[in-house]
Amino acid sequence: MKILERNYDKIFFSFLLLIASTLIFRKFSTICILIFVAFNLLTFNRLKYDRKKLIWWVIVAIPFLLDVLFLWNNDSLGAGLKSAEKRLSFIIFPTFLLGYYKAINFKWFLKLYGYIMVVIVFMAYGAYAYNYPEHVIKYYHGKHLWEMGYHFANFVGIHAPAFNLHMSFVSISCLYLLFAAGKRLQSKLISGLFLLLSLVIVMYINTRVAVVITLLGYGVVCFFELFKNKNIYKAVKISALLFSSVILIMVVFVKVFPYSVEKYTKGSFSDMEYVGNLDAVEHPEIRFFNKLVTRVSIWKSALELAEDNWIIGYGASDARNELVNYYKETDQQFLAKYEFPTHNQYIDFLLKFGVLGFIGVICFMFGMGYLGWQMKHPVVISFCLLFFISNLTDDFLIRYDGITFSALWFAIFANQYFYNTKITGYVEKD
């Protein structure tokens, strides 16, 4: 215990960094989280709370609290508890990070996190290229590019949109670190290199929403830098250089992988006349599987189902079964065959918990935005935009990689907020 107490800050920071950097590896990061919990339980006397912190604890914990509040609304208590257990991260991280007695060194943490993530992913890609050289060659020659990135993500053990959600945040963080690198040329070059490497990863995994959000996040970081920096000329010069580099990478990428042009135009928005009638086409899985028309058809069905029980919803464990049954009742064979979830977190919580679930997830999302705006921090605001927009076309609060990712970073942002003395009046005490 004396060793734990003496090295408390170093151990706390190291475990937090290890968890953040390995979230894409579910089993390993779960073990790290369990050890992190055990460590904090052994040093529980170090945690400090007050009323303001408890309010933010509740906001971060909203997804888990909704599971508990509507536990009675599941056909099976065991299934309801299992759903709640999946979202335990929403009480683990705010409990220990809001209770932590001082601010985490956010800039240093972000720097180590971003650089470690880029190194890990490139090492993983090296292993992937060694094991599947035929796929790398195939992509280079422009064959089967529709699965580009997805096969690599499956090799890592994570769903591609979730993988790129993580890498999008890493890339935005690397841009922030480039602006924050100071006057040392070496620091700027290292930050710039990791920024470009992270963008290459985002483009390779190539999920549409993540690519768009990455560019939007770049814009947010550049906007804040332009208005806070006294040296406007310097900020404009770096922004122009960044913009040129991004355009160059994207042009080269499109030249190597021309399928990307179709993917972001015709591949995304075509066939919208088949919304709600996907089975009118023979073999709809070939034509529609990854298109917007499929998601819109799912949303249409989910909203129609939600209308019948919008007050309390269908329960966390039963809502998806109810949706699949609705596909069958309305003779939507393609959707029923693949048992598609809602692919929209806001509709998902409306279906599970009724109107309170919808309000709850909105409060959760905008809670992050409020912290970012109060702190005037572009990374926090970018994370809010990233998670808010990505959940319009997916449901990351039902997946481990989305649950732990959002719970961890929301709690870190809340920790920063409470020790920003200009806003809260909190003073860091040893």
Short mmCIF file of C-alpha atoms in Angstrom, two decimals:
data_model
loop_
_atom_site.label_atom_id
_atom_site.label_comp_id
_atom_site.label_asym_id
_atom_site.label_seq_id
_atom_site.Cartn_x
_atom_site.Cartn_y
_atom_site.Cartn_z
CA MET A 1 0.00 0.00 0.00
CA LYS A 2 2.86 2.39 0.76
CA ILE A 3 4.25 1.82 -2.75
CA LEU A 4 0.82 2.51 -4.25
CA GLU A 5 0.41 5.69 -2.22
CA ARG A 6 3.91 6.95 -3.01
CA ASN A 7 3.54 6.37 -6.76
CA TYR A 8 -0.21 7.03 -6.95
CA ASP A 9 -0.08 9.76 -9.62
CA LYS A 10 2.33 7.87 -11.89
CA ILE A 11 0.36 4.63 -11.68
CA PHE A 12 -2.97 6.42 -12.24
CA PHE A 13 -1.65 8.28 -15.29
CA SER A 14 0.07 5.19 -16.74
CA PHE A 15 -3.02 2.99 -16.48
CA LEU A 16 -5.19 5.71 -17.99
CA LEU A 17 -2.79 6.08 -20.91
CA LEU A 18 -2.57 2.32 -21.40
CA ILE A 19 -6.37 2.00 -21.48
CA ALA A 20 -6.82 4.91 -23.90
CA SER A 21 -4.12 3.59 -26.24
CA THR A 22 -5.43 0.02 -26.39
CA LEU A 23 -9.22 0.48 -26.64
CA ILE A 24 -9.11 -0.97 -30.16
CA PHE A 25 -8.02 -4.28 -28.58
CA ARG A 26 -11.05 -5.26 -26.55
CA LYS A 27 -9.71 -8.13 -24.45
CA PHE A 28 -6.45 -6.43 -23.50
CA SER A 29 -8.06 -3.08 -22.66
CA THR A 30 -10.75 -4.85 -20.57
CA ILE A 31 -8.01 -6.43 -18.45
CA CYS A 32 -6.36 -3.01 -18.07
CA ILE A 33 -9.67 -1.47 -16.98
CA LEU A 34 -10.20 -4.19 -14.35
CA ILE A 35 -6.70 -3.63 -12.93
CA PHE A 36 -7.32 0.15 -13.00
CA VAL A 37 -10.52 -0.38 -10.99
CA ALA A 38 -8.71 -2.59 -8.47
CA PHE A 39 -5.95 0.00 -8.05
CA ASN A 40 -8.45 2.79 -7.45
CA LEU A 41 -10.40 0.71 -4.96
CA LEU A 42 -7.19 0.15 -3.00
CA THR A 43 -6.58 3.91 -2.95
CA PHE A 44 -10.24 4.97 -2.67
CA ASN A 45 -9.46 7.37 0.17
CA ARG A 46 -7.67 9.63 -2.35
CA LEU A 47 -10.88 10.40 -4.26
CA LYS A 48 -12.57 13.75 -3.58
CA TYR A 49 -16.13 14.76 -4.48
CA ASP A 50 -18.54 17.63 -4.03
CA ARG A 51 -22.02 18.47 -5.34
CA LYS A 52 -20.82 19.95 -8.66
CA LYS A 53 -18.75 16.88 -9.42
CA LEU A 54 -21.68 14.60 -8.59
CA ILE A 55 -23.88 16.49 -11.08
CA TRP A 56 -21.34 15.85 -13.83
CA TRP A 57 -20.96 12.26 -12.67
CA VAL A 58 -24.68 11.81 -13.40
CA ILE A 59 -24.35 13.43 -16.86
CA VAL A 60 -21.46 11.16 -17.89
CA ALA A 61 -23.29 8.13 -16.48
CA ILE A 62 -26.59 8.81 -18.33
CA PRO A 63 -26.42 5.76 -20.67
CA PHE A 64 -25.86 3.40 -17.74
CA LEU A 65 -28.46 5.12 -15.56
CA LEU A 66 -31.07 4.71 -18.31
CA ASP A 67 -30.38 0.96 -18.30
CA VAL A 68 -30.91 0.85 -14.54
CA LEU A 69 -33.98 3.10 -14.58
CA PHE A 70 -35.71 0.96 -17.23
CA LEU A 71 -34.49 -2.40 -15.98
CA TRP A 72 -38.09 -3.40 -15.24
CA ASN A 73 -39.04 -2.85 -18.90
CA ASN A 74 -37.12 -5.90 -20.16
CA ASP A 75 -38.80 -9.27 -20.64
CA SER A 76 -35.79 -10.90 -19.01
CA LEU A 77 -34.12 -9.38 -15.95
CA GLY A 78 -30.91 -11.23 -16.79
CA ALA A 79 -30.82 -9.76 -20.31
CA GLY A 80 -31.49 -6.29 -18.91
CA LEU A 81 -28.64 -6.65 -16.41
CA LYS A 82 -26.34 -7.84 -19.20
CA SER A 83 -27.15 -4.70 -21.20
CA ALA A 84 -26.39 -2.54 -18.15
CA GLU A 85 -23.14 -4.44 -17.53
CA LYS A 86 -21.93 -3.52 -21.03
CA ARG A 87 -22.19 0.17 -20.04
CA LEU A 88 -20.39 -0.03 -16.68
CA SER A 89 -17.63 2.18 -18.12
CA PHE A 90 -20.04 5.10 -17.72
CA ILE A 91 -19.73 4.81 -13.94
CA ILE A 92 -16.15 3.49 -13.73
CA PHE A 93 -14.39 6.38 -15.48
CA PRO A 94 -16.36 9.33 -14.06
CA THR A 95 -16.09 7.83 -10.56
CA PHE A 96 -12.31 7.75 -10.62
CA LEU A 97 -11.54 10.70 -12.92
CA LEU A 98 -13.95 13.18 -11.35
CA GLY A 99 -12.82 11.98 -7.93
CA TYR A 100 -9.16 12.44 -8.84
CA TYR A 101 -7.78 15.26 -6.72
CA LYS A 102 -6.08 17.24 -9.49
CA ALA A 103 -5.99 17.81 -13.24
CA ILE A 104 -4.41 15.25 -15.51
CA ASN A 105 -1.64 16.77 -17.63
CA PHE A 106 -3.92 16.87 -20.67
CA LYS A 107 -1.45 18.07 -23.29
CA TRP A 108 1.15 15.48 -22.29
CA PHE A 109 -1.51 12.76 -22.10
CA LEU A 110 -2.88 13.68 -25.55
CA LYS A 111 0.61 13.70 -27.03
CA LEU A 112 1.56 10.26 -25.71
CA TYR A 113 -1.86 8.86 -26.61
CA GLY A 114 -1.76 10.14 -30.21
CA TYR A 115 1.80 9.02 -30.91
CA ILE A 116 1.38 5.60 -29.28
CA MET A 117 -1.85 4.96 -31.20
CA VAL A 118 -0.21 5.78 -34.54
CA VAL A 119 2.76 3.50 -33.78
CA ILE A 120 0.47 0.65 -32.64
CA VAL A 121 -1.74 0.88 -35.74
CA PHE A 122 1.23 0.92 -38.13
CA MET A 123 2.70 -2.09 -36.33
CA ALA A 124 -0.68 -3.81 -36.68
CA TYR A 125 -0.70 -2.94 -40.37
CA GLY A 126 2.77 -4.45 -40.74
CA ALA A 127 1.47 -7.68 -39.22
CA TYR A 128 -1.57 -7.48 -41.49
CA ALA A 129 0.56 -7.02 -44.63
CA TYR A 130 2.71 -9.98 -43.57
CA ASN A 131 -0.32 -12.24 -43.06
CA TYR A 132 -2.42 -10.99 -45.98
CA PRO A 133 -0.02 -9.72 -48.68
CA GLU A 134 -2.56 -10.66 -51.37
CA HIS A 135 -5.01 -8.07 -49.98
CA VAL A 136 -2.40 -5.32 -49.97
CA ILE A 137 -1.46 -6.13 -53.58
CA LYS A 138 -5.11 -6.36 -54.55
CA TYR A 139 -5.84 -2.90 -53.16
CA TYR A 140 -2.80 -1.46 -54.88
CA HIS A 141 -4.09 -2.74 -58.21
CA GLY A 142 -7.55 -1.31 -57.52
CA LYS A 143 -9.42 -4.59 -57.01
CA HIS A 144 -12.27 -5.07 -54.50
CA LEU A 145 -11.71 -1.62 -53.05
CA TRP A 146 -15.19 -1.66 -51.52
CA GLU A 147 -13.78 -3.73 -48.66
CA MET A 148 -10.65 -1.59 -48.22
CA GLY A 149 -10.01 -0.90 -44.56
CA TYR A 150 -12.74 -3.26 -43.38
CA HIS A 151 -10.55 -6.33 -43.80
CA PHE A 152 -7.71 -4.63 -41.90
CA ALA A 153 -10.13 -3.59 -39.12
CA ASN A 154 -11.40 -7.17 -38.84
CA PHE A 155 -7.79 -8.34 -38.55
CA VAL A 156 -7.28 -5.96 -35.61
CA GLY A 157 -10.56 -7.19 -34.11
CA ILE A 158 -12.70 -4.07 -34.32
CA HIS A 159 -15.51 -2.84 -36.57
CA ALA A 160 -14.13 -0.45 -39.23
CA PRO A 161 -16.39 2.58 -38.41
CA ALA A 162 -15.43 2.29 -34.73
CA PHE A 163 -11.74 1.88 -35.64
CA ASN A 164 -11.84 5.01 -37.77
CA LEU A 165 -13.75 6.88 -35.05
CA HIS A 166 -10.72 6.38 -32.80
CA MET A 167 -8.24 7.28 -35.54
CA SER A 168 -10.18 10.39 -36.50
CA PHE A 169 -9.82 11.68 -32.94
CA VAL A 170 -6.13 10.76 -32.96
CA SER A 171 -5.61 12.74 -36.17
CA ILE A 172 -7.45 15.80 -34.85
CA SER A 173 -5.38 15.58 -31.65
CA CYS A 174 -2.17 15.43 -33.69
CA LEU A 175 -3.14 18.65 -35.46
CA TYR A 176 -3.73 20.33 -32.11
CA LEU A 177 -0.31 19.11 -30.96
CA LEU A 178 1.28 20.57 -34.09
CA PHE A 179 -0.08 24.02 -33.22
CA ALA A 180 0.94 23.53 -29.58
CA ALA A 181 4.46 22.33 -30.44
CA GLY A 182 6.07 25.67 -29.69
CA LYS A 183 9.08 27.14 -31.43
CA ARG A 184 11.28 24.04 -31.55
CA LEU A 185 11.64 22.83 -35.13
CA GLN A 186 12.18 19.24 -34.01
CA SER A 187 8.88 19.20 -32.09
CA LYS A 188 7.03 20.65 -35.07
CA LEU A 189 8.50 18.10 -37.48
CA ILE A 190 7.61 15.18 -35.20
CA SER A 191 4.08 16.52 -34.66
CA GLY A 192 3.66 17.11 -38.40
CA LEU A 193 4.88 13.61 -39.23
CA PHE A 194 2.43 11.95 -36.84
CA LEU A 195 -0.37 14.15 -38.16
CA LEU A 196 0.26 13.00 -41.74
CA LEU A 197 0.63 9.35 -40.68
CA SER A 198 -2.65 9.50 -38.78
CA LEU A 199 -4.41 11.01 -41.81
CA VAL A 200 -3.06 8.20 -44.00
CA ILE A 201 -4.59 5.68 -41.59
CA VAL A 202 -7.94 7.49 -41.61
CA MET A 203 -7.95 7.54 -45.41
CA TYR A 204 -6.93 3.88 -45.64
CA ILE A 205 -9.69 2.63 -43.34
CA ASN A 206 -11.83 5.02 -45.35
CA THR A 207 -15.19 5.09 -43.61
CA ARG A 208 -17.07 8.04 -45.05
CA VAL A 209 -18.34 9.66 -41.86
CA ALA A 210 -14.94 9.50 -40.13
CA VAL A 211 -13.13 11.07 -43.08
CA VAL A 212 -15.62 13.94 -43.19
CA ILE A 213 -15.48 14.42 -39.41
CA THR A 214 -11.67 14.45 -39.47
CA LEU A 215 -11.69 17.33 -41.94
CA LEU A 216 -14.35 19.11 -39.87
CA GLY A 217 -12.22 18.64 -36.74
CA TYR A 218 -9.22 20.09 -38.55
CA GLY A 219 -11.36 23.13 -39.33
CA VAL A 220 -12.35 23.54 -35.67
CA VAL A 221 -8.73 23.36 -34.48
CA CYS A 222 -7.58 25.83 -37.16
CA PHE A 223 -10.46 28.20 -36.33
CA PHE A 224 -9.56 28.32 -32.64
CA GLU A 225 -5.87 28.69 -33.42
CA LEU A 226 -6.48 31.61 -35.78
CA PHE A 227 -8.52 33.52 -33.20
CA LYS A 228 -6.40 32.83 -30.13
CA ASN A 229 -2.98 33.21 -31.71
CA LYS A 230 -1.44 36.67 -31.48
CA ASN A 231 0.74 35.82 -34.46
CA ILE A 232 -2.03 35.58 -37.07
CA TYR A 233 0.48 35.34 -39.92
CA LYS A 234 2.06 32.26 -38.33
CA ALA A 235 -1.32 30.60 -37.76
CA VAL A 236 -2.45 31.31 -41.33
CA LYS A 237 0.83 29.96 -42.71
CA ILE A 238 0.55 26.69 -40.76
CA SER A 239 -3.14 26.34 -41.70
CA ALA A 240 -2.35 26.89 -45.38
CA LEU A 241 0.47 24.35 -45.25
CA LEU A 242 -1.81 21.86 -43.53
CA PHE A 243 -4.61 22.43 -46.05
CA SER A 244 -2.18 21.90 -48.96
CA SER A 245 -0.79 18.72 -47.41
CA VAL A 246 -4.27 17.28 -46.79
CA ILE A 247 -5.35 18.05 -50.36
CA LEU A 248 -2.17 16.46 -51.72
CA ILE A 249 -2.68 13.28 -49.67
CA MET A 250 -6.31 13.04 -50.78
CA VAL A 251 -5.42 13.58 -54.44
CA VAL A 252 -2.73 10.89 -54.28
CA PHE A 253 -5.13 8.59 -52.46
CA VAL A 254 -7.83 9.04 -55.10
CA LYS A 255 -5.27 8.37 -57.85
CA VAL A 256 -4.23 5.11 -56.18
CA PHE A 257 -7.75 4.15 -55.12
CA PRO A 258 -10.15 5.66 -57.67
CA TYR A 259 -13.06 3.73 -56.18
CA SER A 260 -13.12 6.39 -53.44
CA VAL A 261 -14.71 8.92 -55.82
CA GLU A 262 -17.64 6.61 -56.50
CA LYS A 263 -17.88 5.68 -52.83
CA TYR A 264 -18.35 9.30 -51.76
CA THR A 265 -20.76 10.21 -54.57
CA LYS A 266 -22.86 7.62 -56.40
CA GLY A 267 -21.98 4.86 -53.96
CA SER A 268 -23.37 6.77 -51.01
CA PHE A 269 -26.47 8.56 -52.23
CA SER A 270 -27.83 6.53 -55.12
CA ASP A 271 -31.02 4.41 -55.16
CA MET A 272 -32.85 6.53 -52.58
CA GLU A 273 -36.11 5.76 -54.40
CA TYR A 274 -35.92 2.27 -52.84
CA VAL A 275 -36.26 3.50 -49.25
CA GLY A 276 -38.54 1.04 -47.45
CA ASN A 277 -38.65 -1.22 -50.53
CA LEU A 278 -35.19 -2.73 -50.76
CA ASP A 279 -36.50 -6.15 -51.74
CA ALA A 280 -37.75 -4.75 -55.04
CA VAL A 281 -34.23 -5.40 -56.35
CA GLU A 282 -32.85 -8.90 -56.81
CA HIS A 283 -29.95 -9.59 -54.42
CA PRO A 284 -30.29 -6.30 -52.48
CA GLU A 285 -27.24 -7.17 -50.33
CA ILE A 286 -25.02 -6.71 -53.38
CA ARG A 287 -26.49 -3.38 -54.38
CA PHE A 288 -27.53 -1.77 -51.07
CA PHE A 289 -25.53 -3.23 -48.18
CA ASN A 290 -23.29 -0.24 -47.41
CA LYS A 291 -25.46 2.50 -48.90
CA LEU A 292 -27.40 5.28 -47.24
CA VAL A 293 -30.65 3.90 -48.62
CA THR A 294 -30.32 0.89 -46.30
CA ARG A 295 -29.82 3.04 -43.22
CA VAL A 296 -32.72 5.32 -44.13
CA SER A 297 -34.94 2.24 -44.58
CA ILE A 298 -33.87 1.04 -41.12
CA TRP A 299 -34.57 4.47 -39.56
CA LYS A 300 -37.98 4.59 -41.21
CA SER A 301 -38.93 1.21 -39.75
CA ALA A 302 -37.51 2.05 -36.30
CA LEU A 303 -39.41 5.34 -36.10
CA GLU A 304 -42.63 3.66 -37.18
CA LEU A 305 -42.13 1.07 -34.43
CA ALA A 306 -41.21 3.74 -31.85
CA GLU A 307 -44.48 5.59 -32.51
CA ASP A 308 -46.40 2.73 -30.90
CA ASN A 309 -44.46 2.89 -27.63
CA TRP A 310 -42.71 6.26 -27.49
CA ILE A 311 -43.31 6.89 -23.78
CA ILE A 312 -41.31 3.99 -22.24
CA GLY A 313 -39.82 2.19 -25.24
CA TYR A 314 -39.31 -1.56 -25.59
CA GLY A 315 -36.44 -2.16 -23.17
CA ALA A 316 -32.67 -2.27 -23.68
CA SER A 317 -32.54 -6.01 -24.31
CA ASP A 318 -35.78 -6.34 -26.32
CA ALA A 319 -35.79 -3.36 -28.67
CA ARG A 320 -33.65 -4.97 -31.36
CA ASN A 321 -35.77 -8.13 -31.39
CA GLU A 322 -38.87 -5.97 -31.71
CA LEU A 323 -37.26 -4.15 -34.66
CA VAL A 324 -36.34 -7.41 -36.41
CA ASN A 325 -39.90 -8.68 -35.87
CA TYR A 326 -41.18 -5.46 -37.40
CA TYR A 327 -39.02 -6.07 -40.47
CA LYS A 328 -40.69 -9.47 -40.81
CA GLU A 329 -44.21 -8.10 -40.22
CA THR A 330 -43.71 -5.48 -42.95
CA ASP A 331 -42.17 -8.05 -45.31
CA GLN A 332 -38.72 -6.42 -45.46
CA GLN A 333 -36.81 -9.63 -46.03
CA PHE A 334 -33.37 -8.11 -46.65
CA LEU A 335 -33.42 -6.16 -43.36
CA ALA A 336 -34.84 -9.16 -41.48
CA LYS A 337 -32.23 -11.55 -42.92
CA TYR A 338 -29.30 -9.48 -41.60
CA GLU A 339 -31.14 -8.31 -38.45
CA PHE A 340 -29.86 -4.76 -38.79
CA PRO A 341 -29.75 -2.62 -35.63
CA THR A 342 -30.92 0.99 -35.88
CA HIS A 343 -27.56 2.47 -37.00
CA ASN A 344 -28.61 5.71 -35.28
CA GLN A 345 -27.96 6.14 -31.56
CA TYR A 346 -30.72 8.69 -31.03
CA ILE A 347 -33.38 6.48 -32.59
CA ASP A 348 -31.88 3.47 -30.78
CA PHE A 349 -32.37 5.08 -27.35
CA LEU A 350 -35.84 6.30 -28.36
CA LEU A 351 -36.72 2.70 -29.24
CA LYS A 352 -35.22 1.31 -26.03
CA PHE A 353 -36.15 3.90 -23.42
CA GLY A 354 -38.80 6.05 -25.06
CA VAL A 355 -38.75 9.84 -25.04
CA LEU A 356 -36.63 9.95 -21.86
CA GLY A 357 -33.96 7.91 -23.63
CA PHE A 358 -33.89 10.34 -26.54
CA ILE A 359 -33.59 13.33 -24.18
CA GLY A 360 -30.94 11.50 -22.18
CA VAL A 361 -28.66 10.79 -25.13
CA ILE A 362 -29.00 14.39 -26.34
CA CYS A 363 -27.99 15.66 -22.86
CA PHE A 364 -25.04 13.25 -22.88
CA MET A 365 -23.82 14.49 -26.26
CA PHE A 366 -24.25 18.18 -25.54
CA GLY A 367 -22.69 17.79 -22.11
CA MET A 368 -19.36 17.18 -23.87
CA GLY A 369 -19.97 20.20 -26.08
CA TYR A 370 -20.72 22.37 -23.06
CA LEU A 371 -17.41 21.42 -21.43
CA GLY A 372 -15.53 22.16 -24.65
CA TRP A 373 -17.19 25.53 -25.09
CA GLN A 374 -16.62 26.54 -21.47
CA MET A 375 -12.94 25.58 -21.68
CA LYS A 376 -12.61 26.97 -25.23
CA HIS A 377 -10.72 23.82 -26.13
CA PRO A 378 -10.83 22.72 -29.81
CA VAL A 379 -10.04 19.06 -29.07
CA VAL A 380 -12.99 18.73 -26.68
CA ILE A 381 -15.34 20.49 -29.10
CA SER A 382 -14.05 18.33 -31.97
CA PHE A 383 -14.66 15.18 -29.94
CA CYS A 384 -18.23 16.29 -29.28
CA LEU A 385 -18.81 16.92 -33.00
CA LEU A 386 -17.12 13.64 -33.88
CA PHE A 387 -19.26 11.57 -31.52
CA PHE A 388 -22.49 13.47 -32.17
CA ILE A 389 -22.25 13.18 -35.97
CA SER A 390 -20.94 9.61 -36.07
CA ASN A 391 -23.92 8.48 -34.00
CA LEU A 392 -26.30 9.85 -36.60
CA THR A 393 -25.35 6.94 -38.88
CA ASP A 394 -24.28 4.39 -36.29
CA ASP A 395 -25.00 3.38 -32.70
CA PHE A 396 -21.71 3.42 -30.81
CA LEU A 397 -23.29 3.33 -27.35
CA ILE A 398 -24.20 -0.33 -27.88
CA ARG A 399 -20.61 -1.36 -28.71
CA TYR A 400 -17.64 -1.81 -26.37
CA ASP A 401 -15.35 0.33 -28.53
CA GLY A 402 -17.84 3.22 -28.55
CA ILE A 403 -18.91 2.88 -24.91
CA THR A 404 -15.42 2.85 -23.40
CA PHE A 405 -14.14 5.46 -25.88
CA SER A 406 -16.83 8.03 -25.04
CA ALA A 407 -16.95 7.25 -21.30
CA LEU A 408 -13.18 7.58 -20.90
CA TRP A 409 -12.76 10.82 -22.83
CA PHE A 410 -15.89 12.48 -21.44
CA ALA A 411 -14.58 11.76 -17.94
CA ILE A 412 -11.14 13.13 -18.85
CA PHE A 413 -12.73 16.31 -20.22
CA ALA A 414 -14.77 16.66 -17.01
CA ASN A 415 -11.58 16.28 -14.98
CA GLN A 416 -9.99 19.10 -16.99
CA TYR A 417 -13.06 21.28 -16.57
CA PHE A 418 -13.02 21.05 -12.78
CA TYR A 419 -9.42 22.12 -12.50
CA ASN A 420 -9.67 24.99 -14.98
CA THR A 421 -9.62 27.69 -12.31
CA LYS A 422 -10.77 30.45 -14.69
CA ILE A 423 -14.11 28.65 -15.07
CA THR A 424 -14.78 26.73 -11.87
CA GLY A 425 -12.65 28.39 -9.23
CA TYR A 426 -11.18 25.02 -8.27
CA VAL A 427 -7.61 25.11 -7.01
CA GLU A 428 -5.33 22.13 -7.44
CA LYS A 429 -4.27 20.76 -4.06
CA ASP A 430 -1.65 18.13 -3.24
#
